[in-house]
Amino acid sequence: MNLLNGVILTTGEHGVGKSRFALEAGNPEKTILIDDDQKGKSTVQRMLADGIKFGEYVDFIKEISGKKPVDVHKKGLEIIDAIPTGKYEVLVWDTWTQFAETCAIFVQTYPDKFRDNWAAMGKIRAGEEY
């Protein structure tokens, strides 16, 4: 049973175990890892060597190789949408940084998905899009 709910951002110095903490925060077998960290595969291999199994591993680095930012965002949404309802209790996106940087360009590319009316003034619209 997870004692924490919601979105949790785990921060800290390089190499202190943030990824492993996140992967073991709930039931690892009910956890999906979307890996966008160069050292993610080695974390998974260490966990498996320690006898810890988890639900699913998605190599996001491989999935987005050579893609434009808007296509990176589309791929991320596609992966999220493909997660079966109720199958996992925890989603770990390690790290979120690269995907987060694609949000604004996705909104700029597909503004009609987000609003019917945008501000006419450029500075205001830019803030709305962001």
CSV table of C-alpha atoms in Angstrom, one decimal:
chain,number,residue,atom,x,y,z
A,1,MET,CA,0.0,0.0,0.0
A,2,ASN,CA,1.3,3.4,-1.0
A,3,LEU,CA,1.3,5.9,1.9
A,4,LEU,CA,1.9,8.8,-0.5
A,5,ASN,CA,-0.4,9.9,-3.3
A,6,GLY,CA,-0.1,12.5,-6.0
A,7,VAL,CA,2.9,13.9,-7.9
A,8,ILE,CA,6.2,13.7,-6.0
A,9,LEU,CA,9.3,15.3,-7.2
A,10,THR,CA,12.5,13.7,-5.9
A,11,THR,CA,15.5,15.9,-5.9
A,12,GLY,CA,19.0,15.7,-4.6
A,13,GLU,CA,22.7,15.5,-5.5
A,14,HIS,CA,24.0,13.4,-8.4
A,15,GLY,CA,24.4,9.7,-7.5
A,16,VAL,CA,22.6,9.6,-4.2
A,17,GLY,CA,19.9,7.1,-5.1
A,18,LYS,CA,16.9,9.2,-6.2
A,19,SER,CA,16.0,6.8,-9.0
A,20,ARG,CA,16.2,3.7,-6.8
A,21,PHE,CA,14.2,5.5,-4.1
A,22,ALA,CA,11.5,6.3,-6.5
A,23,LEU,CA,11.4,2.8,-7.9
A,24,GLU,CA,11.1,1.3,-4.4
A,25,ALA,CA,8.7,3.9,-3.0
A,26,GLY,CA,5.7,1.7,-3.6
A,27,ASN,CA,5.4,-1.9,-4.7
A,28,PRO,CA,8.1,-2.2,-7.4
A,29,GLU,CA,6.0,-4.9,-9.2
A,30,LYS,CA,3.2,-2.2,-9.5
A,31,THR,CA,5.7,0.4,-10.8
A,32,ILE,CA,6.4,1.5,-14.4
A,33,LEU,CA,9.6,3.3,-15.2
A,34,ILE,CA,9.9,5.6,-18.1
A,35,ASP,CA,13.6,5.9,-18.4
A,36,ASP,CA,15.1,9.1,-19.7
A,37,ASP,CA,18.3,9.0,-17.7
A,38,GLN,CA,21.6,7.7,-19.1
A,39,LYS,CA,22.2,5.6,-16.0
A,40,GLY,CA,18.7,4.2,-15.8
A,41,LYS,CA,19.4,0.8,-17.3
A,42,SER,CA,22.2,0.2,-14.8
A,43,THR,CA,19.8,1.1,-11.9
A,44,VAL,CA,17.4,-1.4,-13.2
A,45,GLN,CA,20.1,-4.1,-13.6
A,46,ARG,CA,21.3,-3.5,-10.0
A,47,MET,CA,17.7,-3.9,-8.8
A,48,LEU,CA,17.2,-7.1,-10.7
A,49,ALA,CA,20.5,-8.4,-9.4
A,50,ASP,CA,19.2,-7.6,-5.9
A,51,GLY,CA,16.1,-9.7,-6.6
A,52,ILE,CA,13.8,-6.7,-7.0
A,53,LYS,CA,11.4,-7.0,-9.9
A,54,PHE,CA,9.2,-4.2,-11.1
A,55,GLY,CA,6.3,-3.8,-13.5
A,56,GLU,CA,7.5,-2.3,-16.7
A,57,TYR,CA,10.5,-0.6,-18.2
A,58,VAL,CA,10.3,1.9,-21.1
A,59,ASP,CA,13.5,3.1,-22.7
A,60,PHE,CA,12.4,6.7,-23.5
A,61,ILE,CA,15.9,7.6,-24.7
A,62,LYS,CA,15.6,4.9,-27.4
A,63,GLU,CA,12.0,5.8,-28.2
A,64,ILE,CA,12.8,9.5,-28.9
A,65,SER,CA,16.2,9.2,-30.6
A,66,GLY,CA,16.4,11.6,-33.5
A,67,LYS,CA,12.9,13.1,-32.9
A,68,LYS,CA,12.0,16.8,-33.0
A,69,PRO,CA,10.8,18.2,-29.7
A,70,VAL,CA,7.1,18.2,-30.7
A,71,ASP,CA,7.5,14.5,-31.6
A,72,VAL,CA,9.2,13.8,-28.3
A,73,HIS,CA,6.1,15.2,-26.6
A,74,LYS,CA,3.8,13.1,-28.8
A,75,LYS,CA,5.8,10.0,-27.9
A,76,GLY,CA,5.6,10.7,-24.2
A,77,LEU,CA,1.8,11.2,-24.4
A,78,GLU,CA,1.5,8.0,-26.4
A,79,ILE,CA,3.4,6.1,-23.7
A,80,ILE,CA,1.2,7.6,-21.0
A,81,ASP,CA,-2.0,6.9,-22.9
A,82,ALA,CA,-1.0,3.2,-23.4
A,83,ILE,CA,-0.7,2.5,-19.7
A,84,PRO,CA,-3.5,0.2,-18.8
A,85,THR,CA,-5.9,1.7,-16.1
A,86,GLY,CA,-5.3,0.2,-12.7
A,87,LYS,CA,-2.2,-1.9,-13.7
A,88,TYR,CA,0.3,0.3,-11.9
A,89,GLU,CA,0.3,2.2,-8.7
A,90,VAL,CA,3.4,4.2,-9.4
A,91,LEU,CA,4.8,5.8,-12.5
A,92,VAL,CA,8.5,6.9,-12.3
A,93,TRP,CA,9.6,9.2,-15.1
A,94,ASP,CA,13.4,9.5,-14.7
A,95,THR,CA,14.2,12.3,-15.5
A,96,TRP,CA,11.2,14.5,-16.4
A,97,THR,CA,13.4,17.4,-17.5
A,98,GLN,CA,13.7,16.7,-21.3
A,99,PHE,CA,10.0,15.8,-21.6
A,100,ALA,CA,8.9,18.9,-19.6
A,101,GLU,CA,10.9,21.1,-22.0
A,102,THR,CA,8.7,19.9,-24.9
A,103,CYS,CA,5.4,21.1,-23.3
A,104,ALA,CA,5.5,24.7,-24.6
A,105,ILE,CA,6.3,23.7,-28.1
A,106,PHE,CA,3.5,21.2,-28.1
A,107,VAL,CA,1.0,23.8,-27.0
A,108,GLN,CA,2.3,26.2,-29.7
A,109,THR,CA,2.0,23.5,-32.3
A,110,TYR,CA,-1.5,22.4,-31.3
A,111,PRO,CA,-3.1,25.4,-29.6
A,112,ASP,CA,-6.7,24.3,-30.4
A,113,LYS,CA,-6.2,21.3,-28.1
A,114,PHE,CA,-5.9,23.7,-25.1
A,115,ARG,CA,-8.0,26.8,-25.6
A,116,ASP,CA,-10.7,28.2,-27.9
A,117,ASN,CA,-9.7,31.8,-27.4
A,118,TRP,CA,-6.1,33.1,-27.0
A,119,ALA,CA,-5.1,36.6,-26.1
A,120,ALA,CA,-4.5,38.9,-29.1
A,121,MET,CA,-1.4,40.6,-27.6
A,122,GLY,CA,1.7,38.5,-28.2
A,123,LYS,CA,3.2,38.8,-24.7
A,124,ILE,CA,0.0,37.7,-23.1
A,125,ARG,CA,-0.5,34.8,-25.5
A,126,ALA,CA,3.1,33.7,-24.9
A,127,GLY,CA,2.3,33.5,-21.2
A,128,GLU,CA,-0.9,31.6,-21.9
A,129,GLU,CA,0.9,29.1,-24.1
A,130,TYR,CA,3.6,28.6,-21.5
